[in-house]
Structure formats: structure tokens, C-alpha cells
Amino acid sequence: GVREADYQRKNLGESFGERSVENADAHFDAWKQGRTGFPYIDAAMRCLNQTGWINMRLRATLVSFATLNLWIPTTKVAEYLATEFLDYEPGIHHVIHQLIAGTTTFSGLMVYDPVKQGKDHDIGGCFIRKWVPELAGLSASDIHNLAETRRQTAQSRERFSYLMYPEAIVDHRQTAKRAKDRIRELRNNDQGRKGGSVEQEIGREEGSQPSLF
């Protein structure tokens, strides 16, 4: 197994290996800069980059989006956030990241829908407007609507020449499903070598979590 000293460099579930995906570098840069096209994600990252602190739910949402929707290696995500958090604690930080990303030996995933999280926890859009001023003109309902943010981007692009707010860089529902399928397959392959299946365990733990979709 992975020793405690290796948590920062390796997945706790060794069968997961290294993640690879098209546009990984571009997506990682967009995530770090708060330019993913998902207002709540981008507001959280910009806030963190400027202040060094966000609450635990926002942290989990950022990690879930990066490791599951963007499929960025968990250790890479954790390494970057370690440089941003003022309260970085290695013994907790890296293990929690892997629990969220599903790269531990425990079953279940912590999949946070980035749009639903915004609707639930920034109902009026005040947090988004503060940190993503490009969208300040949108109403409370429209600011969480990706179709409206796309329309705002298109209109602004016609009027101005400076850097506009980007469109969503991935389909968050499709990428979440793909991540679940990939991790389930990896876990079943690993469990198959040991004898047994984790399908029921994953389904049970996912079902016990609040609905995120």
C-alpha cells in the first residue's frame, strides 16, 4: 500500500495510476485562473487566489470539479491548492482530496454539481457578482444559467475587445458520468484481481449521499 509519506505524490488506491485527458493543461490553467465558464467554480477560485481562504464546501466543490469533471490528476490538484490555502495542513489536505476524487481504497464518490452548488449556496448570486464582475449584470436566476452566461459572453464579445468571460469548458453532467464510470471500472478491475466486486458498495455509498444532480 501507499505509505503516509507518499500521500502527496501517489494515489492511495494504487490501481488508479495517472490520469490522462485531452486538453488537460488548458483545463488546469482555466481552473487555476477561475476561467472555466462555471460561475460558482470561478468565483470560488478567484476568491481563494486573492484571499487564501474559502469554506470547506467550496473547497470540496473545487476539488470535485477539477478531479472528476476535468479529470486532472488528484495529486496535481492537491499540490496547487496547497500553495493557495493559508491553513494548509499536509496530513489532512492530501487524504481529503483523494477521498473526494475517489482515488482511495474506500468506495463512493463526492460528486458536486457545480451549477446546483451555486443555486443552493449563492441563491442571489452575490458571491459570484463580487468575484466574477463580468457577470454582474445578470439576474439571480440567470447568473446560474449557463445558457445565459453564454449569451452574455456573446453579446460582450461583439461590443468589447478585452478578455471576456469564457463559455463552459466541459459538459458537467457528461464528464461527471464519465468519471463515475471510469472509477467504477478501475475499482471493479482491482477488486476482480482480489476476488469480489465493489459495484454494490459504490451504489450504496452514492445513494446515501445528498442528490447532486
Tab-separated table of N, CA and C in Angstrom, residues 73-164:
chain	number	residue	atom	x	y	z
A	73	PRO	N	-5.192	14.995	-12.557
A	73	PRO	CA	-4.649	14.128	-11.506
A	73	PRO	C	-4.859	14.724	-10.116
A	74	THR	N	-5.324	13.903	-9.208
A	74	THR	CA	-5.644	14.359	-7.857
A	74	THR	C	-4.444	14.984	-7.165
A	75	THR	N	-3.281	14.368	-7.319
A	75	THR	CA	-2.083	14.891	-6.663
A	75	THR	C	-1.703	16.265	-7.214
A	76	LYS	N	-1.964	16.491	-8.497
A	76	LYS	CA	-1.660	17.782	-9.121
A	76	LYS	C	-2.581	18.869	-8.574
A	77	VAL	N	-3.848	18.536	-8.419
A	77	VAL	CA	-4.822	19.474	-7.852
A	77	VAL	C	-4.457	19.810	-6.410
A	78	ALA	N	-4.160	18.779	-5.633
A	78	ALA	CA	-3.817	18.985	-4.220
A	78	ALA	C	-2.546	19.810	-4.071
A	79	GLU	N	-1.587	19.567	-4.949
A	79	GLU	CA	-0.321	20.306	-4.880
A	79	GLU	C	-0.546	21.792	-5.121
A	80	TYR	N	-1.378	22.128	-6.113
A	80	TYR	CA	-1.643	23.537	-6.377
A	80	TYR	C	-2.378	24.194	-5.208
A	81	LEU	N	-3.433	23.543	-4.726
A	81	LEU	CA	-4.214	24.141	-3.642
A	81	LEU	C	-3.403	24.274	-2.356
A	82	ALA	N	-2.425	23.404	-2.184
A	82	ALA	CA	-1.553	23.506	-1.005
A	82	ALA	C	-0.805	24.835	-0.989
A	83	THR	N	-0.529	25.376	-2.168
A	83	THR	CA	0.186	26.656	-2.246
A	83	THR	C	-0.746	27.844	-2.040
A	84	GLU	N	-2.060	27.598	-2.108
A	84	GLU	CA	-3.034	28.684	-2.007
A	84	GLU	C	-3.667	28.798	-0.626
A	85	PHE	N	-3.881	27.668	0.049
A	85	PHE	CA	-4.548	27.695	1.351
A	85	PHE	C	-3.629	28.239	2.440
A	86	LEU	N	-4.074	29.265	3.139
A	86	LEU	CA	-3.303	29.792	4.263
A	86	LEU	C	-3.260	28.798	5.417
A	87	ASP	N	-4.276	27.932	5.507
A	87	ASP	CA	-4.351	26.963	6.601
A	87	ASP	C	-3.983	25.548	6.142
A	88	TYR	N	-3.116	25.458	5.152
A	88	TYR	CA	-2.700	24.157	4.613
A	88	TYR	C	-2.113	23.261	5.699
A	89	GLU	N	-2.671	22.059	5.827
A	89	GLU	CA	-2.199	21.062	6.780
A	89	GLU	C	-1.989	19.757	6.014
A	90	PRO	N	-0.732	19.382	5.732
A	90	PRO	CA	-0.445	18.236	4.855
A	90	PRO	C	-1.150	16.951	5.251
A	91	GLY	N	-1.180	16.639	6.544
A	91	GLY	CA	-1.738	15.369	6.985
A	91	GLY	C	-3.218	15.216	6.703
A	92	ILE	N	-3.918	16.329	6.569
A	92	ILE	CA	-5.349	16.301	6.276
A	92	ILE	C	-5.603	16.570	4.795
A	93	HIS	N	-4.915	17.543	4.275
A	93	HIS	CA	-5.139	18.077	2.931
A	93	HIS	C	-5.157	16.990	1.859
A	94	HIS	N	-4.111	16.193	1.784
A	94	HIS	CA	-3.963	15.253	0.669
A	94	HIS	C	-4.926	14.079	0.766
A	95	VAL	N	-5.194	13.613	1.962
A	95	VAL	CA	-6.130	12.496	2.129
A	95	VAL	C	-7.548	12.921	1.752
A	96	ILE	N	-7.965	14.112	2.176
A	96	ILE	CA	-9.305	14.604	1.854
A	96	ILE	C	-9.466	14.763	0.350
A	97	HIS	N	-8.437	15.278	-0.304
A	97	HIS	CA	-8.512	15.434	-1.755
A	97	HIS	C	-8.747	14.092	-2.435
A	98	GLN	N	-8.058	13.061	-1.967
A	98	GLN	CA	-8.212	11.756	-2.597
A	98	GLN	C	-9.563	11.121	-2.272
A	99	LEU	N	-10.094	11.389	-1.098
A	99	LEU	CA	-11.434	10.903	-0.767
A	99	LEU	C	-12.475	11.510	-1.703
A	100	ILE	N	-12.366	12.804	-1.946
A	100	ILE	CA	-13.297	13.487	-2.843
A	100	ILE	C	-13.164	12.949	-4.262
A	101	ALA	N	-11.934	12.747	-4.711
A	101	ALA	CA	-11.667	12.335	-6.089
A	101	ALA	C	-11.936	10.861	-6.347
A	102	GLY	N	-12.109	10.080	-5.280
A	102	GLY	CA	-12.373	8.663	-5.455
A	102	GLY	C	-11.146	7.825	-5.724
A	103	THR	N	-9.963	8.327	-5.369
A	103	THR	CA	-8.725	7.586	-5.639
A	103	THR	C	-8.187	6.872	-4.405
A	104	THR	N	-9.032	6.696	-3.404
A	104	THR	CA	-8.638	5.926	-2.228
A	104	THR	C	-9.157	4.500	-2.367
A	105	THR	N	-8.943	3.707	-1.343
A	105	THR	CA	-9.452	2.335	-1.344
A	105	THR	C	-10.886	2.264	-0.836
A	106	PHE	N	-11.457	3.401	-0.445
A	106	PHE	CA	-12.838	3.431	0.030
A	106	PHE	C	-13.791	3.591	-1.148
A	107	SER	N	-14.981	3.025	-1.028
A	107	SER	CA	-15.965	3.143	-2.105
A	107	SER	C	-16.687	4.476	-2.005
A	108	GLY	N	-17.348	4.847	-3.093
A	108	GLY	CA	-18.118	6.078	-3.111
A	108	GLY	C	-17.344	7.242	-3.704
A	109	LEU	N	-18.087	8.230	-4.199
A	109	LEU	CA	-17.508	9.432	-4.784
A	109	LEU	C	-18.220	10.648	-4.208
A	110	MET	N	-17.528	11.762	-4.173
A	110	MET	CA	-18.130	13.018	-3.734
A	110	MET	C	-18.248	13.918	-4.957
A	111	VAL	N	-19.338	13.725	-5.704
A	111	VAL	CA	-19.548	14.472	-6.940
A	111	VAL	C	-20.434	15.677	-6.652
A	112	TYR	N	-19.902	16.857	-6.862
A	112	TYR	CA	-20.643	18.090	-6.619
A	112	TYR	C	-21.000	18.725	-7.961
A	113	ASP	N	-22.287	18.879	-8.226
A	113	ASP	CA	-22.730	19.552	-9.441
A	113	ASP	C	-22.406	21.043	-9.290
A	114	PRO	N	-21.536	21.608	-10.140
A	114	PRO	CA	-21.100	23.000	-9.952
A	114	PRO	C	-22.211	24.023	-10.140
A	115	VAL	N	-23.217	23.686	-10.947
A	115	VAL	CA	-24.338	24.609	-11.138
A	115	VAL	C	-25.290	24.538	-9.944
A	116	LYS	N	-25.633	23.339	-9.532
A	116	LYS	CA	-26.539	23.161	-8.394
A	116	LYS	C	-25.946	23.740	-7.113
A	117	GLN	N	-24.637	23.587	-6.929
A	117	GLN	CA	-23.996	24.144	-5.736
A	117	GLN	C	-24.167	25.654	-5.690
A	118	GLY	N	-24.018	26.306	-6.836
A	118	GLY	CA	-24.212	27.749	-6.896
A	118	GLY	C	-25.638	28.147	-6.572
A	119	LYS	N	-26.595	27.429	-7.150
A	119	LYS	CA	-28.009	27.728	-6.891
A	119	LYS	C	-28.364	27.536	-5.420
A	120	ASP	N	-27.792	26.509	-4.814
A	120	ASP	CA	-28.127	26.192	-3.422
A	120	ASP	C	-27.444	27.112	-2.415
A	121	HIS	N	-26.214	27.526	-2.712
A	121	HIS	CA	-25.416	28.220	-1.698
A	121	HIS	C	-25.071	29.674	-2.044
A	122	ASP	N	-25.461	30.115	-3.238
A	122	ASP	CA	-25.321	31.529	-3.600
A	122	ASP	C	-26.595	31.924	-4.341
A	123	ILE	N	-27.701	31.793	-3.645
A	123	ILE	CA	-29.026	31.913	-4.266
A	123	ILE	C	-29.181	33.226	-5.030
A	124	GLY	N	-28.787	34.317	-4.415
A	124	GLY	CA	-28.936	35.617	-5.058
A	124	GLY	C	-27.815	35.973	-6.010
A	125	GLY	N	-26.754	35.165	-6.029
A	125	GLY	CA	-25.633	35.424	-6.924
A	125	GLY	C	-24.655	36.473	-6.424
A	126	CYS	N	-24.755	36.877	-5.159
A	126	CYS	CA	-23.889	37.943	-4.630
A	126	CYS	C	-22.415	37.546	-4.644
A	127	PHE	N	-22.129	36.316	-4.249
A	127	PHE	CA	-20.743	35.839	-4.224
A	127	PHE	C	-20.160	35.833	-5.630
A	128	ILE	N	-20.940	35.365	-6.594
A	128	ILE	CA	-20.465	35.332	-7.979
A	128	ILE	C	-20.229	36.745	-8.496
A	129	ARG	N	-21.169	37.654	-8.254
A	129	ARG	CA	-21.005	39.020	-8.759
A	129	ARG	C	-19.760	39.694	-8.188
A	130	LYS	N	-19.440	39.393	-6.936
A	130	LYS	CA	-18.265	40.008	-6.325
A	130	LYS	C	-16.983	39.554	-6.997
A	131	TRP	N	-16.881	38.260	-7.278
A	131	TRP	CA	-15.624	37.703	-7.769
A	131	TRP	C	-15.587	37.481	-9.275
A	132	VAL	N	-16.746	37.514	-9.913
A	132	VAL	CA	-16.803	37.405	-11.380
A	132	VAL	C	-17.585	38.614	-11.887
A	133	PRO	N	-16.983	39.799	-11.851
A	133	PRO	CA	-17.704	41.024	-12.206
A	133	PRO	C	-18.176	41.049	-13.655
A	134	GLU	N	-17.614	40.189	-14.502
A	134	GLU	CA	-18.074	40.114	-15.894
A	134	GLU	C	-19.554	39.751	-15.973
A	135	LEU	N	-20.058	39.090	-14.924
A	135	LEU	CA	-21.454	38.637	-14.923
A	135	LEU	C	-22.334	39.463	-13.991
A	136	ALA	N	-21.839	40.598	-13.544
A	136	ALA	CA	-22.558	41.399	-12.543
A	136	ALA	C	-23.920	41.872	-13.030
A	137	GLY	N	-24.107	41.969	-14.338
A	137	GLY	CA	-25.368	42.457	-14.876
A	137	GLY	C	-26.464	41.422	-14.967
A	138	LEU	N	-26.154	40.171	-14.670
A	138	LEU	CA	-27.152	39.108	-14.770
A	138	LEU	C	-28.017	39.029	-13.513
A	139	SER	N	-29.256	38.607	-13.691
A	139	SER	CA	-30.175	38.458	-12.560
A	139	SER	C	-29.792	37.245	-11.726
A	140	ALA	N	-30.445	37.096	-10.577
A	140	ALA	CA	-30.145	35.983	-9.675
A	140	ALA	C	-30.378	34.637	-10.344
A	141	SER	N	-31.415	34.536	-11.158
A	141	SER	CA	-31.688	33.261	-11.830
A	141	SER	C	-30.756	33.045	-13.019
A	142	ASP	N	-30.495	34.097	-13.781
A	142	ASP	CA	-29.667	33.955	-14.979
A	142	ASP	C	-28.202	33.686	-14.663
A	143	ILE	N	-27.728	34.159	-13.529
A	143	ILE	CA	-26.307	34.035	-13.217
A	143	ILE	C	-25.908	32.576	-12.983
A	144	HIS	N	-26.884	31.722	-12.702
A	144	HIS	CA	-26.621	30.294	-12.526
A	144	HIS	C	-27.006	29.487	-13.767
A	145	ASN	N	-27.411	30.183	-14.820
A	145	ASN	CA	-27.867	29.535	-16.052
A	145	ASN	C	-26.759	29.623	-17.096
A	146	LEU	N	-26.162	28.485	-17.448
A	146	LEU	CA	-25.030	28.505	-18.378
A	146	LEU	C	-25.416	29.037	-19.751
A	147	ALA	N	-26.672	28.851	-20.147
A	147	ALA	CA	-27.126	29.396	-21.424
A	147	ALA	C	-27.107	30.923	-21.386
A	148	GLU	N	-27.471	31.500	-20.247
A	148	GLU	CA	-27.467	32.958	-20.110
A	148	GLU	C	-26.047	33.505	-20.025
A	149	THR	N	-25.157	32.784	-19.353
A	149	THR	CA	-23.771	33.271	-19.302
A	149	THR	C	-23.144	33.195	-20.687
A	150	ARG	N	-23.525	32.189	-21.487
A	150	ARG	CA	-23.036	32.120	-22.873
A	150	ARG	C	-23.553	33.301	-23.681
A	151	ARG	N	-24.831	33.628	-23.501
A	151	ARG	CA	-25.420	34.755	-24.228
A	151	ARG	C	-24.741	36.062	-23.835
A	152	GLN	N	-24.483	36.228	-22.545
A	152	GLN	CA	-23.793	37.422	-22.054
A	152	GLN	C	-22.409	37.524	-22.675
A	153	THR	N	-21.723	36.387	-22.757
A	153	THR	CA	-20.387	36.357	-23.347
A	153	THR	C	-20.434	36.760	-24.812
A	154	ALA	N	-21.400	36.221	-25.555
A	154	ALA	CA	-21.520	36.522	-26.981
A	154	ALA	C	-21.818	38.000	-27.207
A	155	GLN	N	-22.710	38.564	-26.409
A	155	GLN	CA	-23.044	39.979	-26.551
A	155	GLN	C	-21.850	40.866	-26.220
A	156	SER	N	-21.134	40.520	-25.165
A	156	SER	CA	-19.981	41.320	-24.757
A	156	SER	C	-18.871	41.249	-25.794
A	157	ARG	N	-18.719	40.078	-26.416
A	157	ARG	CA	-17.663	39.901	-27.407
A	157	ARG	C	-17.889	40.820	-28.604
A	158	GLU	N	-19.147	41.067	-28.914
A	158	GLU	CA	-19.474	41.943	-30.036
A	158	GLU	C	-19.182	43.406	-29.711
A	159	ARG	N	-19.233	43.760	-28.425
A	159	ARG	CA	-19.119	45.165	-28.030
A	159	ARG	C	-17.725	45.568	-27.574
A	160	PHE	N	-16.968	44.611	-27.020
A	160	PHE	CA	-15.685	44.964	-26.425
A	160	PHE	C	-14.568	44.092	-26.983
A	161	SER	N	-13.351	44.531	-26.813
A	161	SER	CA	-12.196	43.779	-27.316
A	161	SER	C	-11.395	43.124	-26.198
A	162	TYR	N	-11.710	43.447	-24.924
A	162	TYR	CA	-10.924	42.881	-23.837
A	162	TYR	C	-11.384	41.457	-23.519
A	163	LEU	N	-10.668	40.793	-22.618
A	163	LEU	CA	-10.902	39.392	-22.301
A	163	LEU	C	-12.302	39.179	-21.727
A	164	MET	N	-13.078	38.355	-22.410
A	164	MET	CA	-14.450	38.105	-21.999
A	164	MET	C	-14.531	36.899	-21.062
